[in-house]
C-alpha cells in the first residue's frame, strides 16, 4: 500500500525479486462531497458540539491497535480547552474503556458514539474539521489505515498519531494536508492539536482532496494492475 510496505516485504523476504514488488495503494471511487455550513451547524447543534470550536474526529476501529489508553491520556490533557472538541465514533474490543472514561469523568469537550452505518457516518463527518488516525507506537509492521481516504474525500486535514514504521505521516506532511506525531507522547499530540487550531484548514483540506484525486482513485489502482499484468 505504500513504500514502507514495499521496503518491509523486501527486507524480510530476501528470496523475493524486488522488481516484482509494487505499490498499489488503498483507493476509492471519489465522490463529490458537498460541505454545507447550514448542515454542519445542524449536526453540531444536535450533538451539543460548540459551533466555534475546531472539531477533531476519529472514525473507525477502537481496538488494541489504536492503543486506547494513550488516546484517553490525550483527551485528558485537552479537557477544558474551549477551542477544540473531540468526536470519537467507532466500535471495537476496547470501546468499553473509552465509554468508562467518558461516563466517569464527563470531559467537557469529548463526544463518544458507538459507530454509524457507513452512509450515515460519511454524512456525519461533514460537520467537522480535522480527521484523526491513531496507531499504537509499538507497531513494527507498517500499517496504512484506509480511513485516511474518507477524510481526504471530505476535504479534511488529517493528524496521524502513529508508530515510526508506517509512512502514512510522511505522506500526509509531504502532501501538505496535515500533521504527524509519534503515538508515545501526549505533549507532542497536544502541540499538533494546538497547531491545527491555529491553521488555515480550508487550504489544507483542498490539498487533501487534490492529493486523493492524484494518487488514490480506483482508476489509478486499475491502471497500476493492468500495467504490471502487461
PDB file of N, CA and C in Angstrom, residues 11 16 24 33 35 44 49 54 56-57 68 92 107 110 114 123 135 137 142 146 148 150 167 171 190 201 219 225 227:
ATOM      1  N   UNK A  11      12.811  -6.466   2.726  1.00  0.00           N
ATOM      2  CA  UNK A  11      13.778  -6.679   3.802  1.00  0.00           C
ATOM      3  C   UNK A  11      13.595  -8.027   4.477  1.00  0.00           C
ATOM      4  N   UNK A  16      12.468 -12.898  -2.454  1.00  0.00           N
ATOM      5  CA  UNK A  16      11.551 -12.279  -3.417  1.00  0.00           C
ATOM      6  C   UNK A  16      12.317 -11.298  -4.304  1.00  0.00           C
ATOM      7  N   UNK A  24       0.468  -0.513  -4.773  1.00  0.00           N
ATOM      8  CA  UNK A  24      -0.900  -0.315  -5.263  1.00  0.00           C
ATOM      9  C   UNK A  24      -1.743   0.067  -4.048  1.00  0.00           C
ATOM     10  N   UNK A  33     -18.188  15.596  -2.637  1.00  0.00           N
ATOM     11  CA  UNK A  33     -18.850  15.788  -1.356  1.00  0.00           C
ATOM     12  C   UNK A  33     -19.166  17.271  -1.150  1.00  0.00           C
ATOM     13  N   UNK A  35     -19.985  20.127   1.338  1.00  0.00           N
ATOM     14  CA  UNK A  35     -19.918  20.501   2.752  1.00  0.00           C
ATOM     15  C   UNK A  35     -20.722  21.788   2.946  1.00  0.00           C
ATOM     16  N   UNK A  44     -23.949  19.912  14.621  1.00  0.00           N
ATOM     17  CA  UNK A  44     -23.314  20.335  15.873  1.00  0.00           C
ATOM     18  C   UNK A  44     -24.346  20.658  16.943  1.00  0.00           C
ATOM     19  N   UNK A  49     -22.283  20.196  20.178  1.00  0.00           N
ATOM     20  CA  UNK A  49     -20.893  20.492  19.861  1.00  0.00           C
ATOM     21  C   UNK A  49     -20.773  21.987  19.598  1.00  0.00           C
ATOM     22  N   UNK A  54     -12.748  24.046  16.901  1.00  0.00           N
ATOM     23  CA  UNK A  54     -12.197  23.158  15.884  1.00  0.00           C
ATOM     24  C   UNK A  54     -12.509  21.730  16.313  1.00  0.00           C
ATOM     25  N   UNK A  56     -12.202  17.754  16.009  1.00  0.00           N
ATOM     26  CA  UNK A  56     -11.353  16.664  15.562  1.00  0.00           C
ATOM     27  C   UNK A  56     -12.153  15.367  15.670  1.00  0.00           C
ATOM     28  N   UNK A  57     -12.177  14.599  14.589  1.00  0.00           N
ATOM     29  CA  UNK A  57     -12.996  13.392  14.574  1.00  0.00           C
ATOM     30  C   UNK A  57     -12.152  12.162  14.284  1.00  0.00           C
ATOM     31  N   UNK A  68      -5.934   2.480  23.089  1.00  0.00           N
ATOM     32  CA  UNK A  68      -6.978   3.326  23.663  1.00  0.00           C
ATOM     33  C   UNK A  68      -6.512   4.034  24.939  1.00  0.00           C
ATOM     34  N   UNK A  92     -15.375  -1.616  18.729  1.00  0.00           N
ATOM     35  CA  UNK A  92     -14.199  -2.459  18.866  1.00  0.00           C
ATOM     36  C   UNK A  92     -14.064  -3.004  20.279  1.00  0.00           C
ATOM     37  N   UNK A 107     -15.747  14.428  30.428  1.00  0.00           N
ATOM     38  CA  UNK A 107     -14.967  15.518  29.823  1.00  0.00           C
ATOM     39  C   UNK A 107     -15.874  16.447  29.032  1.00  0.00           C
ATOM     40  N   UNK A 110     -15.553  16.173  24.719  1.00  0.00           N
ATOM     41  CA  UNK A 110     -15.453  14.850  24.086  1.00  0.00           C
ATOM     42  C   UNK A 110     -16.849  14.279  23.872  1.00  0.00           C
ATOM     43  N   UNK A 114     -21.093   5.107  19.477  1.00  0.00           N
ATOM     44  CA  UNK A 114     -20.836   3.688  19.213  1.00  0.00           C
ATOM     45  C   UNK A 114     -21.111   3.333  17.754  1.00  0.00           C
ATOM     46  N   UNK A 123     -21.998  11.189   6.078  1.00  0.00           N
ATOM     47  CA  UNK A 123     -22.758  12.435   6.167  1.00  0.00           C
ATOM     48  C   UNK A 123     -22.423  13.166   7.464  1.00  0.00           C
ATOM     49  N   UNK A 135      -2.459   4.876  15.779  1.00  0.00           N
ATOM     50  CA  UNK A 135      -1.877   3.541  15.762  1.00  0.00           C
ATOM     51  C   UNK A 135      -0.906   3.422  16.928  1.00  0.00           C
ATOM     52  N   UNK A 137       2.189   2.923  19.154  1.00  0.00           N
ATOM     53  CA  UNK A 137       3.590   3.236  18.822  1.00  0.00           C
ATOM     54  C   UNK A 137       4.480   1.999  18.794  1.00  0.00           C
ATOM     55  N   UNK A 142       4.548  -1.786   9.030  1.00  0.00           N
ATOM     56  CA  UNK A 142       3.933  -0.531   8.585  1.00  0.00           C
ATOM     57  C   UNK A 142       2.479  -0.705   8.137  1.00  0.00           C
ATOM     58  N   UNK A 146      -7.067   2.675   5.896  1.00  0.00           N
ATOM     59  CA  UNK A 146      -7.875   3.147   4.770  1.00  0.00           C
ATOM     60  C   UNK A 146      -8.798   4.296   5.150  1.00  0.00           C
ATOM     61  N   UNK A 148      -8.096   7.007   6.107  1.00  0.00           N
ATOM     62  CA  UNK A 148      -7.498   8.241   5.591  1.00  0.00           C
ATOM     63  C   UNK A 148      -8.270   8.768   4.389  1.00  0.00           C
ATOM     64  N   UNK A 150     -11.401   8.533   3.513  1.00  0.00           N
ATOM     65  CA  UNK A 150     -12.682   9.169   3.827  1.00  0.00           C
ATOM     66  C   UNK A 150     -12.474  10.608   4.264  1.00  0.00           C
ATOM     67  N   UNK A 167       4.562   4.887   7.046  1.00  0.00           N
ATOM     68  CA  UNK A 167       4.888   6.150   6.380  1.00  0.00           C
ATOM     69  C   UNK A 167       3.653   6.987   6.082  1.00  0.00           C
ATOM     70  N   UNK A 171       3.409  10.733   4.151  1.00  0.00           N
ATOM     71  CA  UNK A 171       2.508  11.035   3.034  1.00  0.00           C
ATOM     72  C   UNK A 171       1.685  12.286   3.352  1.00  0.00           C
ATOM     73  N   UNK A 190      -0.645  17.108  21.790  1.00  0.00           N
ATOM     74  CA  UNK A 190      -1.307  18.368  22.131  1.00  0.00           C
ATOM     75  C   UNK A 190      -0.705  19.532  21.350  1.00  0.00           C
ATOM     76  N   UNK A 201      -7.284  25.679   7.762  1.00  0.00           N
ATOM     77  CA  UNK A 201      -7.702  24.302   7.495  1.00  0.00           C
ATOM     78  C   UNK A 201      -8.340  24.141   6.124  1.00  0.00           C
ATOM     79  N   UNK A 219      -9.402   4.246 -10.409  1.00  0.00           N
ATOM     80  CA  UNK A 219      -8.857   4.221 -11.771  1.00  0.00           C
ATOM     81  C   UNK A 219      -7.341   4.095 -11.754  1.00  0.00           C
ATOM     82  N   UNK A 225      -2.477  -2.078 -11.883  1.00  0.00           N
ATOM     83  CA  UNK A 225      -2.619  -3.534 -12.058  1.00  0.00           C
ATOM     84  C   UNK A 225      -2.448  -3.926 -13.512  1.00  0.00           C
ATOM     85  N   UNK A 227      -0.996  -2.349 -15.950  1.00  0.00           N
ATOM     86  CA  UNK A 227       0.356  -2.098 -16.421  1.00  0.00           C
ATOM     87  C   UNK A 227       1.287  -3.256 -16.053  1.00  0.00           C
TER      88      UNK A 227
END
